[in-house]
mmCIF file of C-alpha atoms and ligand atoms in Angstrom:
data_model
loop_
_atom_site.group_PDB
_atom_site.id
_atom_site.type_symbol
_atom_site.label_atom_id
_atom_site.label_comp_id
_atom_site.label_asym_id
_atom_site.label_seq_id
_atom_site.Cartn_x
_atom_site.Cartn_y
_atom_site.Cartn_z
ATOM 1 C CA MET A 26 -13.062 -11.531 -6.284
ATOM 2 C CA LEU A 27 -9.234 -11.322 -5.667
ATOM 3 C CA THR A 28 -8.317 -12.878 -9.016
ATOM 4 C CA GLY A 29 -4.817 -11.944 -9.989
ATOM 5 C CA GLN A 30 -3.932 -10.704 -6.426
ATOM 6 C CA GLN A 31 -0.813 -12.311 -4.965
ATOM 7 C CA VAL A 32 -0.768 -12.691 -1.170
ATOM 8 C CA ALA A 33 1.838 -14.251 1.028
ATOM 9 C CA ILE A 34 0.717 -15.576 4.409
ATOM 10 C CA VAL A 35 3.748 -15.556 6.594
ATOM 11 C CA GLY A 36 3.510 -17.758 9.734
ATOM 12 C CA GLY A 37 0.682 -17.974 12.270
ATOM 13 C CA ASP A 38 -1.586 -20.487 13.981
ATOM 14 C CA ALA A 39 -4.923 -22.155 13.391
ATOM 15 C CA ARG A 40 -6.528 -18.777 12.742
ATOM 16 C CA GLN A 41 -4.508 -18.437 9.615
ATOM 17 C CA LEU A 42 -6.270 -21.447 8.106
ATOM 18 C CA GLU A 43 -9.504 -19.453 7.880
ATOM 19 C CA ILE A 44 -7.562 -16.658 6.179
ATOM 20 C CA ILE A 45 -6.108 -19.078 3.668
ATOM 21 C CA ARG A 46 -9.566 -20.612 3.079
ATOM 22 C CA LYS A 47 -11.222 -17.266 2.521
ATOM 23 C CA LEU A 48 -8.503 -15.874 0.195
ATOM 24 C CA THR A 49 -8.356 -19.066 -1.919
ATOM 25 C CA GLU A 50 -12.152 -19.009 -2.156
ATOM 26 C CA LEU A 51 -11.899 -15.464 -3.498
ATOM 27 C CA ASP A 52 -9.404 -16.720 -6.060
ATOM 28 C CA ALA A 53 -6.318 -14.966 -4.799
ATOM 29 C CA THR A 54 -2.922 -16.557 -5.538
ATOM 30 C CA VAL A 55 -1.752 -17.458 -2.100
ATOM 31 C CA PHE A 56 1.832 -18.332 -0.944
ATOM 32 C CA LEU A 57 2.241 -20.077 2.409
ATOM 33 C CA ILE A 58 5.473 -19.287 4.209
ATOM 34 C CA GLY A 59 6.143 -21.231 7.396
ATOM 35 C CA PHE A 60 3.501 -23.917 6.715
ATOM 36 C CA ASP A 61 5.686 -26.836 5.660
ATOM 37 C CA GLN A 62 4.068 -29.096 8.284
ATOM 38 C CA LEU A 63 0.533 -28.136 7.399
ATOM 39 C CA ASP A 64 -1.303 -31.301 6.217
ATOM 40 C CA HIS A 65 -4.285 -29.531 4.825
ATOM 41 C CA GLY A 66 -3.981 -29.143 1.035
ATOM 42 C CA PHE A 67 -5.520 -25.824 -0.026
ATOM 43 C CA THR A 68 -6.022 -25.679 -3.753
ATOM 44 C CA GLY A 69 -4.639 -22.396 -5.036
ATOM 45 C CA ALA A 70 -2.092 -22.073 -2.229
ATOM 46 C CA THR A 71 1.635 -22.856 -2.664
ATOM 47 C CA LYS A 72 4.002 -23.694 0.268
ATOM 48 C CA CYS A 73 7.345 -21.946 -0.057
ATOM 49 C CA SER A 74 9.911 -19.913 1.878
ATOM 50 C CA LEU A 75 10.529 -16.168 2.061
ATOM 51 C CA GLU A 76 13.591 -16.704 -0.175
ATOM 52 C CA GLU A 77 11.585 -18.649 -2.810
ATOM 53 C CA VAL A 78 8.525 -16.449 -3.121
ATOM 54 C CA LYS A 79 8.486 -13.782 -5.814
ATOM 55 C CA LEU A 80 8.425 -10.890 -3.521
ATOM 56 C CA ASP A 81 8.411 -8.310 -6.379
ATOM 57 C CA GLN A 82 4.972 -9.563 -7.456
ATOM 58 C CA LEU A 83 3.234 -9.504 -4.047
ATOM 59 C CA ASP A 84 0.196 -7.311 -3.430
ATOM 60 C CA ALA A 85 0.040 -8.146 0.220
ATOM 61 C CA LEU A 86 1.948 -9.821 3.035
ATOM 62 C CA VAL A 87 -0.096 -11.182 5.918
ATOM 63 C CA LEU A 88 1.594 -11.652 9.338
ATOM 64 C CA PRO A 89 0.121 -13.413 12.328
ATOM 65 C CA VAL A 90 -1.876 -11.654 15.061
ATOM 66 C CA SER A 91 1.384 -11.233 17.043
ATOM 67 C CA GLY A 92 3.207 -9.657 14.075
ATOM 68 C CA THR A 93 6.958 -10.209 14.492
ATOM 69 C CA SER A 94 9.256 -10.382 17.527
ATOM 70 C CA LEU A 95 11.632 -7.439 18.113
ATOM 71 C CA ASN A 96 14.198 -9.132 15.900
ATOM 72 C CA GLY A 97 11.792 -9.967 13.052
ATOM 73 C CA GLU A 98 11.042 -13.552 13.923
ATOM 74 C CA VAL A 99 7.551 -14.582 12.936
ATOM 75 C CA GLU A 100 5.682 -17.148 15.041
ATOM 76 C CA THR A 101 4.535 -20.231 13.217
ATOM 77 C CA ILE A 102 3.075 -23.412 14.608
ATOM 78 C CA PHE A 103 3.140 -25.236 11.311
ATOM 79 C CA SER A 104 6.933 -25.219 10.834
ATOM 80 C CA ASN A 105 10.144 -25.883 12.719
ATOM 81 C CA GLU A 106 12.023 -23.565 10.423
ATOM 82 C CA LYS A 107 12.805 -20.133 11.730
ATOM 83 C CA VAL A 108 10.985 -17.414 9.722
ATOM 84 C CA VAL A 109 12.511 -13.976 9.900
ATOM 85 C CA LEU A 110 11.007 -11.018 8.123
ATOM 86 C CA LYS A 111 13.693 -8.484 7.258
ATOM 87 C CA GLU A 112 13.734 -4.992 5.792
ATOM 88 C CA GLU A 113 15.396 -6.428 2.634
ATOM 89 C CA HIS A 114 12.352 -8.624 2.072
ATOM 90 C CA LEU A 115 10.021 -5.611 2.072
ATOM 91 C CA GLN A 116 12.408 -3.652 -0.126
ATOM 92 C CA GLN A 117 11.875 -6.275 -2.868
ATOM 93 C CA THR A 118 8.075 -5.977 -2.788
ATOM 94 C CA PRO A 119 6.325 -3.496 -5.117
ATOM 95 C CA SER A 120 5.637 -0.101 -3.459
ATOM 96 C CA HIS A 121 1.879 -0.811 -3.253
ATOM 97 C CA CYS A 122 2.390 -4.020 -1.272
ATOM 98 C CA THR A 123 0.532 -3.747 2.033
ATOM 99 C CA VAL A 124 1.648 -5.504 5.206
ATOM 100 C CA PHE A 125 -1.202 -6.771 7.455
ATOM 101 C CA SER A 126 -0.546 -7.716 11.103
ATOM 102 C CA GLY A 127 -2.705 -8.094 14.191
ATOM 103 C CA ILE A 128 -0.527 -5.810 16.307
ATOM 104 C CA SER A 129 2.880 -4.123 15.772
ATOM 105 C CA ASN A 130 6.063 -3.320 17.668
ATOM 106 C CA ASP A 131 9.070 -1.070 17.191
ATOM 107 C CA TYR A 132 10.741 -3.526 14.799
ATOM 108 C CA LEU A 133 7.809 -3.916 12.462
ATOM 109 C CA ASN A 134 6.959 -0.188 12.599
ATOM 110 C CA GLN A 135 10.519 0.528 11.644
ATOM 111 C CA ILE A 136 11.015 -1.836 8.705
ATOM 112 C CA THR A 137 7.638 -0.859 7.176
ATOM 113 C CA ASN A 138 8.420 2.837 7.727
ATOM 114 C CA ASP A 139 11.930 2.679 6.289
ATOM 115 C CA THR A 140 10.712 0.913 3.188
ATOM 116 C CA SER A 141 7.506 3.089 2.938
ATOM 117 C CA ARG A 142 5.250 0.057 2.995
ATOM 118 C CA LYS A 143 1.716 0.514 4.305
ATOM 119 C CA LEU A 144 1.241 -1.380 7.629
ATOM 120 C CA VAL A 145 -2.316 -2.278 8.644
ATOM 121 C CA LYS A 146 -2.749 -3.266 12.322
ATOM 122 C CA LEU A 147 -5.980 -5.243 12.159
ATOM 123 C CA PHE A 148 -6.456 -5.422 15.930
ATOM 124 C CA GLU A 149 -6.538 -1.586 16.249
ATOM 125 C CA ARG A 150 -9.629 -1.530 14.041
ATOM 126 C CA ASP A 151 -12.928 -1.100 15.897
ATOM 127 C CA ASP A 152 -14.722 -3.664 13.800
ATOM 128 C CA VAL A 153 -12.139 -6.354 14.555
ATOM 129 C CA ALA A 154 -12.043 -5.474 18.263
ATOM 130 C CA ILE A 155 -15.819 -5.506 18.594
ATOM 131 C CA TYR A 156 -16.208 -8.869 16.766
ATOM 132 C CA ASN A 157 -13.276 -10.267 18.783
ATOM 133 C CA SER A 158 -15.022 -9.194 22.010
ATOM 134 C CA ILE A 159 -17.610 -12.036 21.354
ATOM 135 C CA PRO A 160 -15.194 -14.995 21.785
ATOM 136 C CA THR A 161 -13.366 -12.991 24.517
ATOM 137 C CA VAL A 162 -16.542 -12.807 26.521
ATOM 138 C CA GLU A 163 -17.336 -16.472 25.971
ATOM 139 C CA GLY A 164 -13.832 -17.301 27.253
ATOM 140 C CA THR A 165 -14.412 -15.039 30.280
ATOM 141 C CA VAL A 166 -17.673 -16.771 31.184
ATOM 142 C CA MET A 167 -15.833 -20.174 30.842
ATOM 143 C CA MET A 168 -13.121 -18.979 33.234
ATOM 144 C CA VAL A 169 -15.543 -17.590 35.793
ATOM 145 C CA ILE A 170 -17.510 -20.842 35.778
ATOM 146 C CA GLN A 171 -14.236 -22.880 36.170
ATOM 147 C CA HIS A 172 -12.858 -20.794 38.975
ATOM 148 C CA THR A 173 -15.867 -20.141 41.227
ATOM 149 C CA ASP A 174 -18.229 -22.390 43.216
ATOM 150 C CA ILE A 175 -21.261 -20.072 42.831
ATOM 151 C CA THR A 176 -23.452 -19.307 39.862
ATOM 152 C CA ILE A 177 -22.966 -16.210 37.785
ATOM 153 C CA HIS A 178 -26.680 -15.614 38.242
ATOM 154 C CA GLN A 179 -27.133 -13.328 41.318
ATOM 155 C CA SER A 180 -23.329 -12.932 41.838
ATOM 156 C CA ASN A 181 -21.781 -9.482 42.307
ATOM 157 C CA VAL A 182 -19.620 -8.666 39.295
ATOM 158 C CA ALA A 183 -17.608 -5.590 38.649
ATOM 159 C CA VAL A 184 -16.450 -4.805 35.122
ATOM 160 C CA LEU A 185 -13.603 -2.279 34.816
ATOM 161 C CA GLY A 186 -13.625 -0.221 31.618
ATOM 162 C CA LEU A 187 -16.397 0.392 29.099
ATOM 163 C CA GLY A 188 -14.456 -0.046 25.920
ATOM 164 C CA ARG A 189 -15.054 -2.617 23.195
ATOM 165 C CA VAL A 190 -14.436 -5.605 25.501
ATOM 166 C CA GLY A 191 -15.855 -4.073 28.657
ATOM 167 C CA MET A 192 -19.220 -3.287 27.119
ATOM 168 C CA SER A 193 -19.591 -6.831 25.760
ATOM 169 C CA VAL A 194 -18.497 -8.383 29.108
ATOM 170 C CA ALA A 195 -20.909 -6.175 31.089
ATOM 171 C CA ARG A 196 -23.847 -6.929 28.838
ATOM 172 C CA THR A 197 -23.237 -10.644 28.858
ATOM 173 C CA PHE A 198 -22.894 -11.013 32.662
ATOM 174 C CA ASP A 199 -26.039 -8.890 33.015
ATOM 175 C CA ALA A 200 -27.885 -11.187 30.666
ATOM 176 C CA LEU A 201 -26.717 -14.111 32.786
ATOM 177 C CA GLY A 202 -28.474 -12.597 35.829
ATOM 178 C CA ALA A 203 -25.396 -11.191 37.592
ATOM 179 C CA ASN A 204 -25.539 -7.914 39.507
ATOM 180 C CA VAL A 205 -23.203 -5.962 37.288
ATOM 181 C CA ALA A 206 -21.496 -2.774 38.302
ATOM 182 C CA VAL A 207 -19.173 -0.985 35.714
ATOM 183 C CA GLY A 208 -16.328 1.309 36.508
ATOM 184 C CA ALA A 209 -15.195 3.957 34.117
ATOM 185 C CA ARG A 210 -13.624 7.376 34.209
ATOM 186 C CA ARG A 211 -15.587 9.357 31.746
ATOM 187 C CA PRO A 212 -18.981 10.901 32.625
ATOM 188 C CA GLU A 213 -20.416 9.817 29.218
ATOM 189 C CA HIS A 214 -19.459 6.215 30.010
ATOM 190 C CA LEU A 215 -21.266 6.517 33.365
ATOM 191 C CA ALA A 216 -24.302 7.760 31.447
ATOM 192 C CA ARG A 217 -24.107 4.800 29.127
ATOM 193 C CA ILE A 218 -23.722 2.335 31.945
ATOM 194 C CA THR A 219 -26.874 3.825 33.558
ATOM 195 C CA GLU A 220 -28.675 3.583 30.290
ATOM 196 C CA MET A 221 -27.747 -0.095 30.042
ATOM 197 C CA GLY A 222 -29.529 -0.652 33.384
ATOM 198 C CA LEU A 223 -26.187 -1.415 35.130
ATOM 199 C CA LYS A 224 -24.653 0.196 38.209
ATOM 200 C CA PRO A 225 -22.088 2.902 37.280
ATOM 201 C CA PHE A 226 -19.203 4.085 39.398
ATOM 202 C CA TYR A 227 -16.103 6.237 38.843
ATOM 203 C CA LEU A 228 -12.873 4.303 38.867
ATOM 204 C CA SER A 229 -11.537 6.705 41.459
ATOM 205 C CA GLU A 230 -14.088 5.144 43.769
ATOM 206 C CA LEU A 231 -12.956 1.559 43.017
ATOM 207 C CA GLU A 232 -11.649 0.636 46.387
ATOM 208 C CA ASN A 233 -14.921 1.537 47.997
ATOM 209 C CA LYS A 234 -16.895 -0.620 45.602
ATOM 210 C CA VAL A 235 -15.285 -4.030 46.083
ATOM 211 C CA SER A 236 -16.218 -5.139 49.600
ATOM 212 C CA THR A 237 -19.059 -7.442 48.431
ATOM 213 C CA LEU A 238 -17.553 -8.530 45.042
ATOM 214 C CA ASP A 239 -17.642 -12.091 43.869
ATOM 215 C CA VAL A 240 -15.924 -11.419 40.488
ATOM 216 C CA CYS A 241 -13.875 -8.516 39.221
ATOM 217 C CA ILE A 242 -13.202 -8.419 35.515
ATOM 218 C CA ASN A 243 -10.632 -5.862 34.369
ATOM 219 C CA THR A 244 -10.354 -4.719 30.757
ATOM 220 C CA ILE A 245 -8.188 -1.666 31.374
ATOM 221 C CA PRO A 246 -4.539 -1.942 30.315
ATOM 222 C CA ALA A 247 -3.225 0.194 33.212
ATOM 223 C CA PRO A 248 -2.582 -0.451 36.922
ATOM 224 C CA ILE A 249 -6.180 -0.262 38.208
ATOM 225 C CA VAL A 250 -6.624 -3.313 40.481
ATOM 226 C CA THR A 251 -3.958 -2.136 42.892
ATOM 227 C CA ALA A 252 -2.887 -3.609 46.288
ATOM 228 C CA GLN A 253 -5.025 -1.014 47.859
ATOM 229 C CA VAL A 254 -8.096 -2.190 46.015
ATOM 230 C CA ILE A 255 -7.392 -5.862 46.468
ATOM 231 C CA SER A 256 -6.915 -5.311 50.200
ATOM 232 C CA LYS A 257 -10.649 -4.280 50.382
ATOM 233 C CA MET A 258 -11.934 -7.411 48.569
ATOM 234 C CA PRO A 259 -13.453 -10.421 50.284
ATOM 235 C CA ALA A 260 -11.080 -13.426 50.316
ATOM 236 C CA HIS A 261 -13.219 -15.333 47.824
ATOM 237 C CA THR A 262 -13.217 -12.667 45.094
ATOM 238 C CA LEU A 263 -11.986 -13.930 41.723
ATOM 239 C CA VAL A 264 -10.078 -11.366 39.520
ATOM 240 C CA ILE A 265 -10.032 -12.059 35.875
ATOM 241 C CA ASP A 266 -7.670 -9.666 34.056
ATOM 242 C CA LEU A 267 -8.429 -9.441 30.292
ATOM 243 C CA ALA A 268 -6.130 -6.453 29.597
ATOM 244 C CA SER A 269 -3.097 -7.027 27.396
ATOM 245 C CA LYS A 270 0.101 -8.097 29.200
ATOM 246 C CA PRO A 271 1.044 -7.247 31.904
ATOM 247 C CA GLY A 272 -2.674 -6.591 32.770
ATOM 248 C CA GLY A 273 -3.858 -4.031 35.290
ATOM 249 C CA THR A 274 -3.726 -6.170 38.456
ATOM 250 C CA ASP A 275 -1.160 -6.277 41.200
ATOM 251 C CA PHE A 276 -0.803 -10.070 40.900
ATOM 252 C CA ARG A 277 2.002 -10.192 43.443
ATOM 253 C CA TYR A 278 -0.162 -8.621 46.158
ATOM 254 C CA ALA A 279 -3.229 -10.684 45.172
ATOM 255 C CA GLU A 280 -1.173 -13.899 45.651
ATOM 256 C CA LYS A 281 0.157 -12.652 48.967
ATOM 257 C CA ARG A 282 -3.407 -11.974 50.137
ATOM 258 C CA GLY A 283 -4.680 -15.329 48.837
ATOM 259 C CA ILE A 284 -7.013 -13.760 46.240
ATOM 260 C CA LYS A 285 -7.273 -15.707 43.021
ATOM 261 C CA ALA A 286 -6.274 -13.339 40.174
ATOM 262 C CA LEU A 287 -5.736 -14.632 36.648
ATOM 263 C CA LEU A 288 -4.303 -12.874 33.659
ATOM 264 C CA ALA A 289 -6.299 -14.244 30.715
ATOM 265 C CA PRO A 290 -4.697 -13.162 27.372
ATOM 266 C CA GLY A 291 -5.622 -14.325 23.874
ATOM 267 C CA LEU A 292 -9.033 -15.914 24.714
ATOM 268 C CA PRO A 293 -10.439 -15.797 21.212
ATOM 269 C CA GLY A 294 -7.519 -17.904 19.876
ATOM 270 C CA ILE A 295 -8.019 -20.322 22.783
ATOM 271 C CA VAL A 296 -11.798 -20.829 22.993
ATOM 272 C CA ALA A 297 -12.787 -20.226 19.393
ATOM 273 C CA PRO A 298 -9.771 -20.254 16.959
ATOM 274 C CA LYS A 299 -12.039 -20.888 14.010
ATOM 275 C CA THR A 300 -14.323 -17.939 14.725
ATOM 276 C CA ALA A 301 -11.301 -15.825 15.643
ATOM 277 C CA GLY A 302 -9.739 -16.715 12.270
ATOM 278 C CA GLN A 303 -12.995 -15.980 10.467
ATOM 279 C CA ILE A 304 -13.241 -12.575 12.056
ATOM 280 C CA ILE A 305 -9.719 -11.641 10.758
ATOM 281 C CA ALA A 306 -10.348 -13.258 7.375
ATOM 282 C CA LYS A 307 -13.539 -11.358 6.795
ATOM 283 C CA VAL A 308 -12.017 -7.986 7.527
ATOM 284 C CA LEU A 309 -8.771 -8.810 5.671
ATOM 285 C CA ALA A 310 -10.637 -9.926 2.610
ATOM 286 C CA GLN A 311 -12.681 -6.713 2.617
ATOM 287 C CA LEU A 312 -9.521 -4.621 2.843
ATOM 288 C CA LEU A 313 -7.823 -6.612 0.059
ATOM 289 C CA LEU A 314 -10.896 -6.211 -2.220
ATOM 290 C CA GLU A 315 -10.746 -2.433 -1.577
ATOM 291 C CA ASN A 316 -6.972 -2.361 -2.312
ATOM 292 C CA ALA A 317 -7.542 -4.332 -5.520
ATOM 293 C CA LYS A 318 -10.335 -2.018 -6.644
ATOM 294 C CA ASN A 319 -8.237 1.071 -5.894
ATOM 295 C CA GLY A 320 -5.271 -0.445 -7.668
ATOM 296 C CA LYS A 321 -7.362 -0.990 -10.847
ATOM 297 C CA GLY A 322 -8.585 2.552 -10.701
ATOM 298 C CA GLU A 323 -5.061 4.023 -10.801
HETATM 299 P P1 LIG B 413 -10.667 -0.180 24.395
HETATM 300 O O1 LIG B 413 -11.960 -0.202 23.614
HETATM 301 O O2 LIG B 413 -9.598 0.828 24.063
HETATM 302 O O3 LIG B 413 -11.155 0.028 25.939
HETATM 303 C C1 LIG B 413 -10.204 0.258 26.988
HETATM 304 C C2 LIG B 413 -10.932 0.921 28.157
HETATM 305 O O4 LIG B 413 -9.987 1.130 29.167
HETATM 306 C C3 LIG B 413 -11.621 2.176 27.809
HETATM 307 O O5 LIG B 413 -12.854 2.203 28.492
HETATM 308 C C4 LIG B 413 -10.674 3.267 28.454
HETATM 309 O O6 LIG B 413 -11.358 4.348 28.969
HETATM 310 C C5 LIG B 413 -10.053 2.464 29.609
HETATM 311 N N1 LIG B 413 -8.816 3.008 29.966
HETATM 312 C C6 LIG B 413 -7.614 2.942 29.297
HETATM 313 N N2 LIG B 413 -6.651 3.403 30.063
HETATM 314 C C7 LIG B 413 -7.190 3.849 31.226
HETATM 315 C C8 LIG B 413 -6.703 4.385 32.439
HETATM 316 N N3 LIG B 413 -5.368 4.693 32.541
HETATM 317 N N4 LIG B 413 -7.478 4.655 33.481
HETATM 318 C C9 LIG B 413 -8.805 4.335 33.363
HETATM 319 N N5 LIG B 413 -9.362 3.777 32.229
HETATM 320 C C10 LIG B 413 -8.571 3.524 31.212
HETATM 321 O O7 LIG B 413 -9.921 -1.587 24.410
HETATM 322 P P2 LIG B 413 -10.702 -2.984 24.251
HETATM 323 O O8 LIG B 413 -10.786 -3.357 22.824
HETATM 324 O O9 LIG B 413 -11.943 -2.996 25.096
HETATM 325 O O10 LIG B 413 -9.531 -3.928 24.914
HETATM 326 C C11 LIG B 413 -9.321 -3.769 26.232
HETATM 327 C C12 LIG B 413 -8.104 -4.623 26.672
HETATM 328 O O11 LIG B 413 -8.377 -6.011 26.416
HETATM 329 C C13 LIG B 413 -6.869 -4.300 25.802
HETATM 330 O O12 LIG B 413 -5.694 -4.411 26.535
HETATM 331 C C14 LIG B 413 -6.858 -5.518 24.742
HETATM 332 O O13 LIG B 413 -5.603 -5.769 24.292
HETATM 333 C C15 LIG B 413 -7.386 -6.617 25.630
HETATM 334 N N6 LIG B 413 -8.007 -7.765 24.999
HETATM 335 C C16 LIG B 413 -7.881 -8.963 25.562
HETATM 336 C C17 LIG B 413 -8.450 -10.057 25.038
HETATM 337 C C18 LIG B 413 -8.206 -11.366 25.800
HETATM 338 O O14 LIG B 413 -8.440 -12.384 25.217
HETATM 339 N N7 LIG B 413 -7.849 -11.355 27.048
HETATM 340 C C19 LIG B 413 -9.159 -10.005 23.892
HETATM 341 C C20 LIG B 413 -9.355 -8.776 23.254
HETATM 342 C C21 LIG B 413 -8.780 -7.623 23.837
HETATM 343 P P3 LIG B 413 -11.293 5.744 28.155
HETATM 344 O O15 LIG B 413 -12.247 5.618 27.028
HETATM 345 O O16 LIG B 413 -11.780 6.704 29.188
HETATM 346 O O17 LIG B 413 -9.902 5.965 27.767
#
């Protein structure tokens, strides 16, 4: 249980509701900052502002998946008020206060660093990334169905990258009956792709592997689907780019050639916000329980 732990949830979207639910269930004292328009009444959670909350009593501060902007602004869909996290706020927290965020940027790195507060980037964790790949894949299947006039079954699909998302994408399209080829750069990845019963190829060979493709799904956050590669694709090929912005596709060239290429960021939050929130809530609760236990042991 998190009895006695004081946690401020600062901004966010529907995913934060699952975090609030989980933490109140575990008996934490929860402060909601940037939630003034939230109708849901959570018992054990108090709405307030960053100026009102007793920062010097906080054990943790939870930011949204996006963290802050480069000037400290925190996104919140449940308020019209601007919420800005500043270094002076962190300075007022106790030294053990941990800042949790999905991702980080130079601003957030700097204010946590300058105040010596621990920053946990939840989306860098393997467990979160692997759980998150599940709704990501479901969103990808949805997009492929929406944007093609053929079945996934027996279609020719290339998946680029065998990381946490790539592996789940490849396995799911294979299970749906597609002919799946997976491109990677490491020999051990090619071995794994072979073991999975899929067709492996080196990314350096990509432009020679796309001439019969129906769907190309990129998971690599680097320029991989270049103009050269796109020029070898059939006109009907659909490119879905899952990699973080700006993706790994030459969208300008794809458009010029009339190839449909879509950047599809944030699919978990779009297709399954509740599950996406539960994934973060589960891992966050585990980390807070560990923090609380370690704190008691000191
Ligand atoms: P990951 O586990 O780190 O996998 C990335 C893969 O890309 C690895 O196989 C890596 O190969 C390969 N790679 C990276 N740079 C490369 C390069 N320059 N050339 C060739 N291969 C390269 O990451 P992930 O968790 O699967 O996430 C993949 C991307 O999807 C990220 O950008 C992530 O932000 C994004 N994402 C998007 C959504 C969405 O909704 N669209 C959801 C979740 C994640 P090596 O192992 O050889 O380095």
